[in-house]
PDB file of C-alpha atoms and ligand atoms in Angstrom:
ATOM      1  CA  MET M   7      -5.593  26.024  49.536  1.00  0.00           C
ATOM      2  CA  THR M   8      -2.962  27.405  51.958  1.00  0.00           C
ATOM      3  CA  LYS M   9      -0.656  29.871  50.633  1.00  0.00           C
ATOM      4  CA  THR M  10       2.784  30.864  51.424  1.00  0.00           C
ATOM      5  CA  ILE M  11       4.905  33.979  50.513  1.00  0.00           C
ATOM      6  CA  ALA M  12       8.598  33.946  49.883  1.00  0.00           C
ATOM      7  CA  ILE M  13      10.864  36.780  49.553  1.00  0.00           C
ATOM      8  CA  ILE M  14      14.032  36.593  47.401  1.00  0.00           C
ATOM      9  CA  GLY M  15      16.449  39.200  48.715  1.00  0.00           C
ATOM     10  CA  GLY M  16      18.692  40.849  46.283  1.00  0.00           C
ATOM     11  CA  THR M  17      21.782  43.150  46.833  1.00  0.00           C
ATOM     12  CA  GLY M  18      21.371  45.055  49.940  1.00  0.00           C
ATOM     13  CA  LEU M  19      18.924  42.644  51.528  1.00  0.00           C
ATOM     14  CA  THR M  20      20.682  39.432  52.586  1.00  0.00           C
ATOM     15  CA  GLU M  21      19.451  39.518  56.052  1.00  0.00           C
ATOM     16  CA  PRO M  22      15.751  40.168  56.847  1.00  0.00           C
ATOM     17  CA  LYS M  23      15.917  42.001  60.128  1.00  0.00           C
ATOM     18  CA  GLN M  24      12.332  41.683  61.102  1.00  0.00           C
ATOM     19  CA  LEU M  25      12.302  37.817  60.391  1.00  0.00           C
ATOM     20  CA  GLN M  26      12.221  35.780  63.487  1.00  0.00           C
ATOM     21  CA  VAL M  27      13.783  32.604  61.965  1.00  0.00           C
ATOM     22  CA  ILE M  28      12.533  29.343  62.976  1.00  0.00           C
ATOM     23  CA  SER M  29      14.460  27.093  60.738  1.00  0.00           C
ATOM     24  CA  ALA M  30      17.056  27.098  57.863  1.00  0.00           C
ATOM     25  CA  HIS M  31      16.435  24.683  55.196  1.00  0.00           C
ATOM     26  CA  ASP M  32      19.234  23.172  53.187  1.00  0.00           C
ATOM     27  CA  VAL M  33      17.186  22.046  50.207  1.00  0.00           C
ATOM     28  CA  GLN M  34      18.821  19.490  47.705  1.00  0.00           C
ATOM     29  CA  THR M  35      17.468  19.963  44.278  1.00  0.00           C
ATOM     30  CA  PRO M  36      18.029  17.969  41.124  1.00  0.00           C
ATOM     31  CA  TYR M  37      19.627  21.289  39.848  1.00  0.00           C
ATOM     32  CA  GLY M  38      21.978  21.462  42.723  1.00  0.00           C
ATOM     33  CA  SER M  39      22.358  23.934  45.574  1.00  0.00           C
ATOM     34  CA  THR M  40      20.430  27.034  46.423  1.00  0.00           C
ATOM     35  CA  SER M  41      22.208  30.353  46.773  1.00  0.00           C
ATOM     36  CA  ALA M  42      21.920  29.957  50.755  1.00  0.00           C
ATOM     37  CA  PRO M  43      19.848  28.017  53.235  1.00  0.00           C
ATOM     38  CA  ILE M  44      16.149  29.054  52.846  1.00  0.00           C
ATOM     39  CA  LEU M  45      15.031  30.725  56.126  1.00  0.00           C
ATOM     40  CA  GLU M  46      11.737  29.997  57.334  1.00  0.00           C
ATOM     41  CA  GLY M  47      10.214  32.242  59.971  1.00  0.00           C
ATOM     42  CA  GLU M  48       7.740  34.603  61.012  1.00  0.00           C
ATOM     43  CA  MET M  49       7.137  38.224  60.278  1.00  0.00           C
ATOM     44  CA  ALA M  50       4.447  39.929  62.291  1.00  0.00           C
ATOM     45  CA  GLY M  51       3.167  36.462  63.283  1.00  0.00           C
ATOM     46  CA  TYR M  52       2.984  35.136  59.601  1.00  0.00           C
ATOM     47  CA  ARG M  53       4.871  32.373  58.002  1.00  0.00           C
ATOM     48  CA  VAL M  54       7.494  33.703  55.589  1.00  0.00           C
ATOM     49  CA  LEU M  55      10.349  32.163  53.493  1.00  0.00           C
ATOM     50  CA  PHE M  56      13.469  33.940  52.737  1.00  0.00           C
ATOM     51  CA  LEU M  57      16.356  33.334  50.437  1.00  0.00           C
ATOM     52  CA  ALA M  58      19.238  35.598  49.795  1.00  0.00           C
ATOM     53  CA  ARG M  59      19.862  35.430  46.038  1.00  0.00           C
ATOM     54  CA  HIS M  60      23.475  36.219  45.951  1.00  0.00           C
ATOM     55  CA  GLY M  61      24.237  34.119  49.180  1.00  0.00           C
ATOM     56  CA  HIS M  62      24.913  35.014  52.608  1.00  0.00           C
ATOM     57  CA  PRO M  63      27.438  36.667  52.807  1.00  0.00           C
ATOM     58  CA  HIS M  64      26.772  38.091  49.303  1.00  0.00           C
ATOM     59  CA  ARG M  65      29.250  36.324  47.065  1.00  0.00           C
ATOM     60  CA  ILE M  66      27.397  34.741  44.039  1.00  0.00           C
ATOM     61  CA  PRO M  67      27.378  37.138  40.896  1.00  0.00           C
ATOM     62  CA  PRO M  68      24.116  37.514  38.858  1.00  0.00           C
ATOM     63  CA  HIS M  69      25.255  35.251  36.079  1.00  0.00           C
ATOM     64  CA  GLN M  70      26.097  32.538  38.422  1.00  0.00           C
ATOM     65  CA  VAL M  71      23.118  32.393  40.602  1.00  0.00           C
ATOM     66  CA  ASN M  72      21.432  28.930  40.507  1.00  0.00           C
ATOM     67  CA  TYR M  73      18.104  30.174  39.682  1.00  0.00           C
ATOM     68  CA  ARG M  74      16.470  26.771  38.921  1.00  0.00           C
ATOM     69  CA  ALA M  75      17.552  25.520  42.260  1.00  0.00           C
ATOM     70  CA  ASN M  76      16.489  28.446  43.995  1.00  0.00           C
ATOM     71  CA  MET M  77      12.954  28.573  42.545  1.00  0.00           C
ATOM     72  CA  TRP M  78      12.442  24.880  42.769  1.00  0.00           C
ATOM     73  CA  ALA M  79      13.452  24.709  46.356  1.00  0.00           C
ATOM     74  CA  LEU M  80      11.010  27.574  47.551  1.00  0.00           C
ATOM     75  CA  GLN M  81       8.219  25.680  45.674  1.00  0.00           C
ATOM     76  CA  LYS M  82       9.224  22.408  47.697  1.00  0.00           C
ATOM     77  CA  LEU M  83       8.905  24.418  50.747  1.00  0.00           C
ATOM     78  CA  TYR M  84       5.480  25.177  49.508  1.00  0.00           C
ATOM     79  CA  ALA M  85       5.892  28.892  48.520  1.00  0.00           C
ATOM     80  CA  THR M  86       2.873  29.892  46.194  1.00  0.00           C
ATOM     81  CA  ASP M  87       3.782  33.543  45.765  1.00  0.00           C
ATOM     82  CA  ILE M  88       7.470  35.093  45.390  1.00  0.00           C
ATOM     83  CA  VAL M  89       8.297  38.750  45.696  1.00  0.00           C
ATOM     84  CA  SER M  90      11.801  39.305  44.249  1.00  0.00           C
ATOM     85  CA  VAL M  91      13.708  42.392  45.545  1.00  0.00           C
ATOM     86  CA  ASN M  92      15.970  43.740  42.839  1.00  0.00           C
ATOM     87  CA  ALA M  93      18.391  46.622  42.938  1.00  0.00           C
ATOM     88  CA  VAL M  94      18.419  48.515  39.438  1.00  0.00           C
ATOM     89  CA  GLY M  95      19.947  51.350  37.497  1.00  0.00           C
ATOM     90  CA  SER M  96      17.489  53.974  36.071  1.00  0.00           C
ATOM     91  CA  ILE M  97      17.083  54.581  32.571  1.00  0.00           C
ATOM     92  CA  ALA M  98      13.800  56.671  32.916  1.00  0.00           C
ATOM     93  CA  ILE M  99      15.608  58.784  35.520  1.00  0.00           C
ATOM     94  CA  ASP M 100      12.976  61.566  35.633  1.00  0.00           C
ATOM     95  CA  ALA M 101      10.166  59.488  36.450  1.00  0.00           C
ATOM     96  CA  MET M 102      12.504  56.900  38.391  1.00  0.00           C
ATOM     97  CA  PRO M 103      15.075  58.637  40.150  1.00  0.00           C
ATOM     98  CA  THR M 104      17.769  57.060  42.670  1.00  0.00           C
ATOM     99  CA  ARG M 105      15.832  55.580  45.639  1.00  0.00           C
ATOM    100  CA  ALA M 106      12.575  55.084  43.662  1.00  0.00           C
ATOM    101  CA  LEU M 107      10.701  52.175  44.379  1.00  0.00           C
ATOM    102  CA  VAL M 108       9.391  50.459  41.061  1.00  0.00           C
ATOM    103  CA  LEU M 109       7.004  47.753  40.355  1.00  0.00           C
ATOM    104  CA  PRO M 110       7.917  46.473  36.923  1.00  0.00           C
ATOM    105  CA  ASP M 111       5.312  45.085  34.559  1.00  0.00           C
ATOM    106  CA  GLN M 112       7.349  44.039  31.816  1.00  0.00           C
ATOM    107  CA  ILE M 113      10.787  42.530  30.912  1.00  0.00           C
ATOM    108  CA  ILE M 114      13.374  42.553  28.110  1.00  0.00           C
ATOM    109  CA  ASP M 115      15.832  39.759  28.456  1.00  0.00           C
ATOM    110  CA  TYR M 116      19.325  40.382  27.470  1.00  0.00           C
ATOM    111  CA  THR M 117      21.087  37.815  29.318  1.00  0.00           C
ATOM    112  CA  TRP M 118      22.721  34.912  27.806  1.00  0.00           C
ATOM    113  CA  GLY M 119      24.457  31.631  28.622  1.00  0.00           C
ATOM    114  CA  ARG M 120      22.208  31.259  31.741  1.00  0.00           C
ATOM    115  CA  ILE M 121      20.513  28.060  32.377  1.00  0.00           C
ATOM    116  CA  HIS M 122      17.014  29.433  31.980  1.00  0.00           C
ATOM    117  CA  THR M 123      14.455  26.670  31.949  1.00  0.00           C
ATOM    118  CA  TYR M 124      13.392  23.559  33.610  1.00  0.00           C
ATOM    119  CA  TYR M 125      12.316  22.027  29.926  1.00  0.00           C
ATOM    120  CA  GLN M 126      15.398  20.698  28.945  1.00  0.00           C
ATOM    121  CA  GLY M 127      17.291  17.283  28.743  1.00  0.00           C
ATOM    122  CA  ASP M 128      15.161  14.126  28.330  1.00  0.00           C
ATOM    123  CA  LEU M 129      11.648  15.355  27.863  1.00  0.00           C
ATOM    124  CA  GLU M 130       8.499  13.802  26.932  1.00  0.00           C
ATOM    125  CA  ALA M 131       7.233  16.645  24.909  1.00  0.00           C
ATOM    126  CA  VAL M 132       8.334  20.032  24.114  1.00  0.00           C
ATOM    127  CA  LYS M 133       6.901  22.775  26.227  1.00  0.00           C
ATOM    128  CA  HIS M 134       6.429  26.450  25.910  1.00  0.00           C
ATOM    129  CA  VAL M 135       5.047  28.778  28.680  1.00  0.00           C
ATOM    130  CA  ASP M 136       3.077  31.786  28.000  1.00  0.00           C
ATOM    131  CA  LEU M 137       5.081  34.918  29.299  1.00  0.00           C
ATOM    132  CA  SER M 138       3.231  37.849  27.763  1.00  0.00           C
ATOM    133  CA  PHE M 139       2.626  39.258  31.082  1.00  0.00           C
ATOM    134  CA  PRO M 140       5.697  38.017  33.228  1.00  0.00           C
ATOM    135  CA  TYR M 141       4.613  39.213  36.452  1.00  0.00           C
ATOM    136  CA  SER M 142       1.613  38.194  38.541  1.00  0.00           C
ATOM    137  CA  GLU M 143      -0.952  40.970  38.385  1.00  0.00           C
ATOM    138  CA  SER M 144      -2.492  40.175  41.756  1.00  0.00           C
ATOM    139  CA  LEU M 145       0.920  40.208  43.516  1.00  0.00           C
ATOM    140  CA  ARG M 146       1.771  43.593  41.823  1.00  0.00           C
ATOM    141  CA  ASP M 147      -1.450  44.909  43.231  1.00  0.00           C
ATOM    142  CA  LEU M 148      -0.680  43.649  46.545  1.00  0.00           C
ATOM    143  CA  LEU M 149       2.743  45.390  46.391  1.00  0.00           C
ATOM    144  CA  ALA M 150       1.220  48.775  45.289  1.00  0.00           C
ATOM    145  CA  GLN M 151      -1.368  48.431  48.209  1.00  0.00           C
ATOM    146  CA  ALA M 152       1.422  47.621  50.440  1.00  0.00           C
ATOM    147  CA  ALA M 153       3.570  50.600  49.502  1.00  0.00           C
ATOM    148  CA  HIS M 154       0.315  52.822  49.956  1.00  0.00           C
ATOM    149  CA  HIS M 155      -0.063  51.419  53.622  1.00  0.00           C
ATOM    150  CA  ALA M 156       3.692  51.967  54.335  1.00  0.00           C
ATOM    151  CA  GLY M 157       3.257  55.608  53.069  1.00  0.00           C
ATOM    152  CA  LYS M 158       5.697  55.025  50.381  1.00  0.00           C
ATOM    153  CA  SER M 159       5.331  56.311  46.863  1.00  0.00           C
ATOM    154  CA  ILE M 160       5.964  53.692  44.160  1.00  0.00           C
ATOM    155  CA  VAL M 161       6.283  53.747  40.308  1.00  0.00           C
ATOM    156  CA  ASN M 162       3.449  51.320  39.195  1.00  0.00           C
ATOM    157  CA  GLY M 163       4.521  49.990  35.808  1.00  0.00           C
ATOM    158  CA  ALA M 164       8.098  49.719  34.062  1.00  0.00           C
ATOM    159  CA  VAL M 165      10.131  47.701  31.590  1.00  0.00           C
ATOM    160  CA  TYR M 166      13.064  46.040  33.300  1.00  0.00           C
ATOM    161  CA  GLY M 167      15.730  45.154  30.949  1.00  0.00           C
ATOM    162  CA  VAL M 168      17.972  42.432  32.258  1.00  0.00           C
ATOM    163  CA  THR M 169      21.623  42.257  31.262  1.00  0.00           C
ATOM    164  CA  GLN M 170      24.078  39.851  31.802  1.00  0.00           C
ATOM    165  CA  GLY M 171      26.543  41.630  34.053  1.00  0.00           C
ATOM    166  CA  PRO M 172      28.434  41.357  36.259  1.00  0.00           C
ATOM    167  CA  ARG M 173      29.829  44.520  34.534  1.00  0.00           C
ATOM    168  CA  LEU M 174      27.619  47.569  34.132  1.00  0.00           C
ATOM    169  CA  GLU M 175      26.424  48.640  30.766  1.00  0.00           C
ATOM    170  CA  THR M 176      28.127  51.130  28.276  1.00  0.00           C
ATOM    171  CA  ALA M 177      26.420  54.225  27.628  1.00  0.00           C
ATOM    172  CA  ALA M 178      25.490  53.175  24.090  1.00  0.00           C
ATOM    173  CA  GLU M 179      24.048  50.044  25.335  1.00  0.00           C
ATOM    174  CA  ILE M 180      21.820  52.074  27.629  1.00  0.00           C
ATOM    175  CA  VAL M 181      20.799  54.309  24.516  1.00  0.00           C
ATOM    176  CA  ARG M 182      19.764  51.087  22.694  1.00  0.00           C
ATOM    177  CA  MET M 183      17.903  49.790  25.870  1.00  0.00           C
ATOM    178  CA  GLU M 184      16.099  53.042  26.044  1.00  0.00           C
ATOM    179  CA  ARG M 185      15.039  52.873  22.424  1.00  0.00           C
ATOM    180  CA  ASP M 186      13.968  49.430  23.129  1.00  0.00           C
ATOM    181  CA  GLY M 187      11.644  50.770  25.746  1.00  0.00           C
ATOM    182  CA  CYS M 188      13.480  49.798  28.838  1.00  0.00           C
ATOM    183  CA  ASP M 189      12.860  52.082  31.915  1.00  0.00           C
ATOM    184  CA  ILE M 190      15.252  50.452  34.525  1.00  0.00           C
ATOM    185  CA  VAL M 191      18.187  47.954  34.105  1.00  0.00           C
ATOM    186  CA  GLY M 192      19.429  45.296  36.422  1.00  0.00           C
ATOM    187  CA  MET M 193      21.007  41.862  36.278  1.00  0.00           C
ATOM    188  CA  THR M 194      18.801  39.309  38.095  1.00  0.00           C
ATOM    189  CA  GLY M 195      15.150  39.658  36.659  1.00  0.00           C
ATOM    190  CA  MET M 196      15.743  36.731  34.314  1.00  0.00           C
ATOM    191  CA  PRO M 197      15.624  33.765  34.093  1.00  0.00           C
ATOM    192  CA  GLU M 198      13.783  34.042  37.661  1.00  0.00           C
ATOM    193  CA  ALA M 199      10.447  35.228  36.243  1.00  0.00           C
ATOM    194  CA  ALA M 200      10.378  32.719  33.481  1.00  0.00           C
ATOM    195  CA  LEU M 201      11.307  29.930  35.853  1.00  0.00           C
ATOM    196  CA  ALA M 202       8.596  31.025  38.272  1.00  0.00           C
ATOM    197  CA  ARG M 203       6.094  30.769  35.301  1.00  0.00           C
ATOM    198  CA  GLU M 204       7.263  27.391  34.452  1.00  0.00           C
ATOM    199  CA  LEU M 205       6.537  26.301  38.075  1.00  0.00           C
ATOM    200  CA  GLN M 206       3.363  28.103  37.986  1.00  0.00           C
ATOM    201  CA  LEU M 207       4.326  30.360  40.837  1.00  0.00           C
ATOM    202  CA  ASN M 208       2.903  33.830  41.450  1.00  0.00           C
ATOM    203  CA  TYR M 209       5.917  36.302  41.003  1.00  0.00           C
ATOM    204  CA  ALA M 210       6.369  39.989  41.210  1.00  0.00           C
ATOM    205  CA  SER M 211       9.597  42.225  41.502  1.00  0.00           C
ATOM    206  CA  LEU M 212      10.022  45.084  43.841  1.00  0.00           C
ATOM    207  CA  ALA M 213      12.742  47.229  42.272  1.00  0.00           C
ATOM    208  CA  LEU M 214      14.794  49.818  44.090  1.00  0.00           C
ATOM    209  CA  VAL M 215      16.761  52.270  41.977  1.00  0.00           C
ATOM    210  CA  VAL M 216      20.329  52.654  43.086  1.00  0.00           C
ATOM    211  CA  ASN M 217      22.096  54.608  40.338  1.00  0.00           C
ATOM    212  CA  PRO M 218      21.317  56.563  37.046  1.00  0.00           C
ATOM    213  CA  ALA M 219      22.148  53.946  34.355  1.00  0.00           C
ATOM    214  CA  ALA M 220      25.415  54.547  32.280  1.00  0.00           C
ATOM    215  CA  GLY M 221      25.591  57.742  30.615  1.00  0.00           C
ATOM    216  CA  LYS M 222      22.415  59.203  32.329  1.00  0.00           C
ATOM    217  CA  SER M 223      24.373  61.208  34.801  1.00  0.00           C
ATOM    218  CA  ASN M 224      27.330  63.401  34.534  1.00  0.00           C
ATOM    219  CA  SER M 225      29.808  61.076  36.028  1.00  0.00           C
ATOM    220  CA  VAL M 226      30.819  57.268  36.095  1.00  0.00           C
ATOM    221  CA  ILE M 227      28.755  54.724  38.413  1.00  0.00           C
ATOM    222  CA  THR M 228      30.519  54.128  41.633  1.00  0.00           C
ATOM    223  CA  LEU M 229      29.877  51.333  44.063  1.00  0.00           C
ATOM    224  CA  LYS M 230      30.045  53.920  46.784  1.00  0.00           C
ATOM    225  CA  GLU M 231      26.834  55.722  45.412  1.00  0.00           C
ATOM    226  CA  ILE M 232      25.283  52.372  44.901  1.00  0.00           C
ATOM    227  CA  GLN M 233      25.934  51.427  48.511  1.00  0.00           C
ATOM    228  CA  THR M 234      24.636  54.777  49.757  1.00  0.00           C
ATOM    229  CA  ALA M 235      21.493  54.311  47.821  1.00  0.00           C
ATOM    230  CA  LEU M 236      21.000  50.641  48.960  1.00  0.00           C
ATOM    231  CA  ASP M 237      21.411  51.687  52.586  1.00  0.00           C
ATOM    232  CA  ALA M 238      18.880  54.497  52.416  1.00  0.00           C
ATOM    233  CA  GLY M 239      16.481  52.635  50.234  1.00  0.00           C
ATOM    234  CA  MET M 240      16.325  49.163  51.785  1.00  0.00           C
ATOM    235  CA  THR M 241      14.458  50.482  54.796  1.00  0.00           C
ATOM    236  CA  ASP M 242      11.663  51.453  52.232  1.00  0.00           C
ATOM    237  CA  VAL M 243      12.027  48.060  50.736  1.00  0.00           C
ATOM    238  CA  ARG M 244      11.614  46.426  54.310  1.00  0.00           C
ATOM    239  CA  ASP M 245       8.671  48.563  55.080  1.00  0.00           C
ATOM    240  CA  VAL M 246       6.794  47.644  51.905  1.00  0.00           C
ATOM    241  CA  ILE M 247       7.459  43.954  52.475  1.00  0.00           C
ATOM    242  CA  ALA M 248       6.224  44.077  56.098  1.00  0.00           C
ATOM    243  CA  GLN M 249       3.030  45.490  54.726  1.00  0.00           C
ATOM    244  CA  ALA M 250       2.835  43.135  51.840  1.00  0.00           C
ATOM    245  CA  ILE M 251       3.161  40.068  54.086  1.00  0.00           C
ATOM    246  CA  ARG M 252       0.400  41.353  56.481  1.00  0.00           C
ATOM    247  CA  LEU M 253      -2.003  42.116  53.421  1.00  0.00           C
ATOM    248  CA  PHE M 254      -1.075  38.762  51.755  1.00  0.00           C
ATOM    249  CA  TYR M 255      -2.379  36.772  54.803  1.00  0.00           C
ATOM    250  CA  GLU M 256      -5.076  38.989  56.033  1.00  0.00           C
ATOM    251  CA  ASP M 257      -6.969  39.560  52.767  1.00  0.00           C
TER     252      ASP M 257
HETATM  253  N1  LIG T  10      22.975  48.227  35.601  1.00  0.00           N
HETATM  254  C1  LIG T  10      22.682  46.903  35.702  1.00  0.00           C
HETATM  255  N2  LIG T  10      22.344  46.292  36.876  1.00  0.00           N
HETATM  256  C2  LIG T  10      22.135  47.308  37.993  1.00  0.00           C
HETATM  257  C3  LIG T  10      22.524  48.546  37.828  1.00  0.00           C
HETATM  258  C4  LIG T  10      22.876  49.260  36.546  1.00  0.00           C
HETATM  259  O1  LIG T  10      23.082  50.296  36.355  1.00  0.00           O
HETATM  260  N3  LIG T  10      22.532  48.986  39.185  1.00  0.00           N
HETATM  261  C5  LIG T  10      22.087  48.185  39.950  1.00  0.00           C
HETATM  262  N4  LIG T  10      22.097  46.920  39.283  1.00  0.00           N
END
């Protein structure tokens, strides 16, 4: 079976610089419009799909992303494997300081009110997908190997707590999340992962730490510090993705 890799770019990755764009697809879905046209192109000679999760320019907040349309449209364009890039705050700051690359292996979902399933409306039968292990092990392995090839260290395994946003958390919320076992915190990991599973797509997250979570440093969180970390860290993300694409098609 032919396989195709798609990248969902998060905050800081709305434009895939190394992608030679061949076409931009405006996919109409039963769930509405995608965040942006899906770019189809080549990276190092390989076919890649790219979608800017927050739109291009960046304008759709995490709680208003049309996750269902995005995932459905990627599958319509024959994506089989999806690498999601997520900018996150760090709760386990010693192991995962600012600028660390992280490959989460678990999720705790704190979001609410998002449309989070394809299984609603006029159904023939009730369906439940298994999400014990929300990320694809093979895709996680590929990303770990890609980081190795790119000469970047990466933390392999973390619990990603997904909050509703768009506000950042209170310090007490972060203490609670830490008690729950969360290592990193972001706003876009869900329902994306669950929808990928409903569509039987392989899905993994490549997370970049852009700030210590609320209460985890001596100061409040500023957009400036986040932007500085994004600017610096996205080159690492791009390098890992370039290697991942090569390994995906060559192996
Ligand atoms: N909290 C939630 N989402 C985030 C953060 C954070 O501290 N940093 C980047 N995305």
